[in-house]
mmCIF file of C-alpha atoms in Angstrom:
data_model
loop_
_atom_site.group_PDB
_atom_site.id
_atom_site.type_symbol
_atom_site.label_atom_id
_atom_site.label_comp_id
_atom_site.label_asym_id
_atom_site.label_seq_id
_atom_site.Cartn_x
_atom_site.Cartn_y
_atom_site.Cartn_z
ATOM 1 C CA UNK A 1 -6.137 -6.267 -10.412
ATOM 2 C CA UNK A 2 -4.184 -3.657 -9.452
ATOM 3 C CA UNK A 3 -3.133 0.245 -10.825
ATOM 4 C CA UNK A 4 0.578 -0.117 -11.274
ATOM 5 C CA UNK A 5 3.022 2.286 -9.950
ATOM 6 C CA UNK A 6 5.104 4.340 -12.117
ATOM 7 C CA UNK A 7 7.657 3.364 -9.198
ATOM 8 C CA UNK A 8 7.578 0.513 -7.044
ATOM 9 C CA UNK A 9 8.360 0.696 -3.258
ATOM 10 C CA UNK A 10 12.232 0.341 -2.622
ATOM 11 C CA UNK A 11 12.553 -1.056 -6.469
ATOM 12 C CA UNK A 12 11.386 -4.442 -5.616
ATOM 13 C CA UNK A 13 9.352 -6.188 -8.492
ATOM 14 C CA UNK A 14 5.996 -5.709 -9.305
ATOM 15 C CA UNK A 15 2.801 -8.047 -8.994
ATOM 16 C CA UNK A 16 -0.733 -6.190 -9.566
ATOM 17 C CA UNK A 17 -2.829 -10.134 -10.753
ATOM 18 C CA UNK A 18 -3.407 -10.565 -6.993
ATOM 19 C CA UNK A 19 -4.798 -13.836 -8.267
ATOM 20 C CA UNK A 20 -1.015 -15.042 -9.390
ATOM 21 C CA UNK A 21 0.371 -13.557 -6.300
ATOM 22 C CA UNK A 22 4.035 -15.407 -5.063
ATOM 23 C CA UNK A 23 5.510 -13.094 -2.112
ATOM 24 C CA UNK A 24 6.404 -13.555 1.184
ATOM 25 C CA UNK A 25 5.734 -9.395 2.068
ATOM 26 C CA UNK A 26 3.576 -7.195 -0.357
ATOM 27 C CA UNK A 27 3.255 -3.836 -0.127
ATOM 28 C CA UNK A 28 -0.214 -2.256 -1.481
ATOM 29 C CA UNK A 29 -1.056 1.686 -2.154
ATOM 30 C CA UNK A 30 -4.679 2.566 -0.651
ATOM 31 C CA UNK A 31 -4.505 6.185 -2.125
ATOM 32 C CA UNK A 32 -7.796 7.630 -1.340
ATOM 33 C CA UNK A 33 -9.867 7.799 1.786
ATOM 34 C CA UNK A 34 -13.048 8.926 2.911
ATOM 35 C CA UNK A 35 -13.037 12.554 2.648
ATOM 36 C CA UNK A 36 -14.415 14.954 4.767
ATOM 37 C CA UNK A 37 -12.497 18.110 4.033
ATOM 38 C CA UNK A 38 -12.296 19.466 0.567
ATOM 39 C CA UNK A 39 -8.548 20.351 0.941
ATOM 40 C CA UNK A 40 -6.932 16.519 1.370
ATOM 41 C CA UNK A 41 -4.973 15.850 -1.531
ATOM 42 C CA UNK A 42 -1.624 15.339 -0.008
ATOM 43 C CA UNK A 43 -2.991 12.159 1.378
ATOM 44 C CA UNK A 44 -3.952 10.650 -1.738
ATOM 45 C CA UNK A 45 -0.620 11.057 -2.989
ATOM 46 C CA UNK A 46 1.157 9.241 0.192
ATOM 47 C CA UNK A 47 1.790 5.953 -2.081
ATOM 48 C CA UNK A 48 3.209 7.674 -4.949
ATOM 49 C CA UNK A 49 5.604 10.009 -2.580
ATOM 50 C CA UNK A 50 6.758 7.100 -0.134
ATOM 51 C CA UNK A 51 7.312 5.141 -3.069
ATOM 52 C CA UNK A 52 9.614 7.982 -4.623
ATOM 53 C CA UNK A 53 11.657 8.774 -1.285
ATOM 54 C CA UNK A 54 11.882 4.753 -0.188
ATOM 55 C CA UNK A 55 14.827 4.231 -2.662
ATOM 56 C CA UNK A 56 17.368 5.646 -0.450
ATOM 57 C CA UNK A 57 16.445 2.825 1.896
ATOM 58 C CA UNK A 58 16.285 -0.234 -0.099
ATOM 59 C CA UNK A 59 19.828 -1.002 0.458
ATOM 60 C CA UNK A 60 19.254 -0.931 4.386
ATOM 61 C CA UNK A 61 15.337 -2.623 4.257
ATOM 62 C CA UNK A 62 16.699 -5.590 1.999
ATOM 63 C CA UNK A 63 19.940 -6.574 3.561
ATOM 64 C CA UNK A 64 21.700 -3.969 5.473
ATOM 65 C CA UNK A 65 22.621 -4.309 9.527
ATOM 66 C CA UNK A 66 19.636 -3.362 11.488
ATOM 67 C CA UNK A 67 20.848 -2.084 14.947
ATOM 68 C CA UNK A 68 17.691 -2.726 16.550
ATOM 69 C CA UNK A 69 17.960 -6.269 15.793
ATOM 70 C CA UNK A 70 21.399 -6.363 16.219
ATOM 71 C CA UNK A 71 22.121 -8.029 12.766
ATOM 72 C CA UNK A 72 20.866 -7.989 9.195
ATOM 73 C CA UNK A 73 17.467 -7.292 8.694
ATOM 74 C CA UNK A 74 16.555 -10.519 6.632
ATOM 75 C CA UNK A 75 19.078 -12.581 8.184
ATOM 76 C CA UNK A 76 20.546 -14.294 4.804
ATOM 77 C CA UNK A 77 17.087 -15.095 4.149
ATOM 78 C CA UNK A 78 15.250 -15.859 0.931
ATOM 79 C CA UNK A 79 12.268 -13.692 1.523
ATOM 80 C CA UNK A 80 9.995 -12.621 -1.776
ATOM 81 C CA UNK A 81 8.980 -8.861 -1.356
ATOM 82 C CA UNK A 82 6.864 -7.334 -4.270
ATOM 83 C CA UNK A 83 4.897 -4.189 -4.755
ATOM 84 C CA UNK A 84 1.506 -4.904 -5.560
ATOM 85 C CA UNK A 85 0.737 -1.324 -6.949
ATOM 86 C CA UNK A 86 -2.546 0.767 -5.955
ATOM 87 C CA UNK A 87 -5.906 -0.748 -5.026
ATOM 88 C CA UNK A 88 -8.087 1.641 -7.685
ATOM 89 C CA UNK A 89 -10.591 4.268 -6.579
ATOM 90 C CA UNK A 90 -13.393 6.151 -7.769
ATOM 91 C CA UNK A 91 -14.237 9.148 -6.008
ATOM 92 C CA UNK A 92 -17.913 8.942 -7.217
ATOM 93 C CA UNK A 93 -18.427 5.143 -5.313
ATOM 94 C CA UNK A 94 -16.735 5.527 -2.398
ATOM 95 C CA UNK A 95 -18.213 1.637 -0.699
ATOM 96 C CA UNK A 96 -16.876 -0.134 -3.849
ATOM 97 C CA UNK A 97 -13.695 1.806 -3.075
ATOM 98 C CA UNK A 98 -13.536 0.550 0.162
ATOM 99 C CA UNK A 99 -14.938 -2.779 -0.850
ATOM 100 C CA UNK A 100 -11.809 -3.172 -3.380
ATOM 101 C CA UNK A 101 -9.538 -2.631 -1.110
ATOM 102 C CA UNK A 102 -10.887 -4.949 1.975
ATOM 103 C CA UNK A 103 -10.615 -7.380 -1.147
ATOM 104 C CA UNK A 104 -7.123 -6.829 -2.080
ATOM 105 C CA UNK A 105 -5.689 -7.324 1.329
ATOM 106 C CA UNK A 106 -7.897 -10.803 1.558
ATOM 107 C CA UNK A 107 -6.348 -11.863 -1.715
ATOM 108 C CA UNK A 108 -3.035 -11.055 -0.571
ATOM 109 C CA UNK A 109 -3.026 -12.701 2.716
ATOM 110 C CA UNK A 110 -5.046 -15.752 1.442
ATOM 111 C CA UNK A 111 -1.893 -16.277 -1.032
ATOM 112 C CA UNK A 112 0.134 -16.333 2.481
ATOM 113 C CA UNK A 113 1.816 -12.681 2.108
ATOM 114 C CA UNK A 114 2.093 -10.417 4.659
ATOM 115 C CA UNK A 115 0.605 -7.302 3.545
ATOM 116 C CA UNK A 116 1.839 -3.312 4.080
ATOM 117 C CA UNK A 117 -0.550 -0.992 3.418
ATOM 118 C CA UNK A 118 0.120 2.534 2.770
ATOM 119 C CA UNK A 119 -2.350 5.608 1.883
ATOM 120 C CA UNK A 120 -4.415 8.064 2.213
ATOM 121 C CA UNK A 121 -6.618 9.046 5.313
ATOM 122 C CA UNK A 122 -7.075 8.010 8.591
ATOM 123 C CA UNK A 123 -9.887 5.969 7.119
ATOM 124 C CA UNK A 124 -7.909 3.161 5.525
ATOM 125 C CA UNK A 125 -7.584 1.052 8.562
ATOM 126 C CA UNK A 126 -11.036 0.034 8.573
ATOM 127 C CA UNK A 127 -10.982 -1.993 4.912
ATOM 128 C CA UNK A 128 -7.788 -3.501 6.044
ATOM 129 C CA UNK A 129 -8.628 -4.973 9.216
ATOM 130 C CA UNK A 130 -11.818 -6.191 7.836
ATOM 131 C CA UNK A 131 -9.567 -8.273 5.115
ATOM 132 C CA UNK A 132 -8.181 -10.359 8.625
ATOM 133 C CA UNK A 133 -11.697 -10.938 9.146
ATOM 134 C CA UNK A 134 -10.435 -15.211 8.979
ATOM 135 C CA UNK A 135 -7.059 -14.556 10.060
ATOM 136 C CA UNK A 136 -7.214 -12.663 13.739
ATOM 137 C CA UNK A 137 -6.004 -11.974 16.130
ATOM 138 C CA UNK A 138 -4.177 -9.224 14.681
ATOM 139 C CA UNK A 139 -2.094 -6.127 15.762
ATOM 140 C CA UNK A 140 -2.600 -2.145 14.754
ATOM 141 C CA UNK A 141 0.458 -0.269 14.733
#
C-alpha cells in the first residue's frame, strides 16, 4: 500500500493497493532520499509540488497535439494512467525505506505498468532500477 496524495498527478485516478493494480502508466511519489545535508526539504516535497503544478498540463499529456511527435500524444488510444500515490518513509529506517520502494516499482511493473517515478534526492534511482532487476535491459533518463 500506498500514502495517497491529497492531489493526484494531472487529475488522473488514483490506485495505492498495488496488489489490485489495472494501468497501462503509473506514476509513484518516492518523497524522501538518503540525506546527507541537514537542509534538504525541498526535495521531499517534489511529489506533492509536481503534482500541484501538473494540472495545467493534463489537457496537453492526455490528448493534446504533441509537436515532437507530430500528432496527438496518445494517438486515440485507450491507455489507463493512474497515480499510485507515495511509497511511505520513515526517516528513522532508512533500508526499509528504500526496500519499500524497490518493492513498489516491482509490483507495479509485474502488473505490466510502466512506472514514473518522481522524488526526492539524487538517491532514488538506485531502489528503482533494482525493481527491473527481471525486466532489463532498461534505460536512465
Amino acid at each position: 500500500m500506498t500514502v495517497p496524495p491529497e492531489k493526484s498527478y494531472i487529475g488522473v485516478p488514483v490506485v495505492t493497493d498495488l496488489e489490485t493494480l489495472q494501468a497501462d502508466i503509473a506514476f509513484l511519489g518516492v518523497p524522501y532520499g538518503i540525506p546527507y545535508a541537514m537542509d534538504e526539504p525541498a526535495t521531499h516535497n517534489a511529489p506533492r509540488y509536481l503534482r500541484e503544478k501538473s494540472s495545467r498540463f493534463r489537457r496537453s499529456l492526455l490528448g493534446g497535439y504533441n509537436f515532437d511527435f507530430g500528432g496527438e500524444l496518445l494517438d486515440g488510444r485507450e491507455v489507463r494512467i493512474v497515480d499510485c500515490g507515495d511509497v511511505p518513509g520513515d526517516p528513522m529506517d532508512l533500508r526499509a525505506t528504500v526496500n519499500r520502494a524497490t518493492e513498489a516499482v516491482r509490483k507495479i511493473l509485474s502488473c505490466g505498468a510502466v512506472p514514473i517515478v518522481f522524488g526526492g534526492t539524487d538517491s532514488i534511482p538506485i531502489p528503482v532500477v533494482r525493481a527491473y532487476e527481471d525486466y532489463g535491459p532498461i534505460v536512465v533518463v
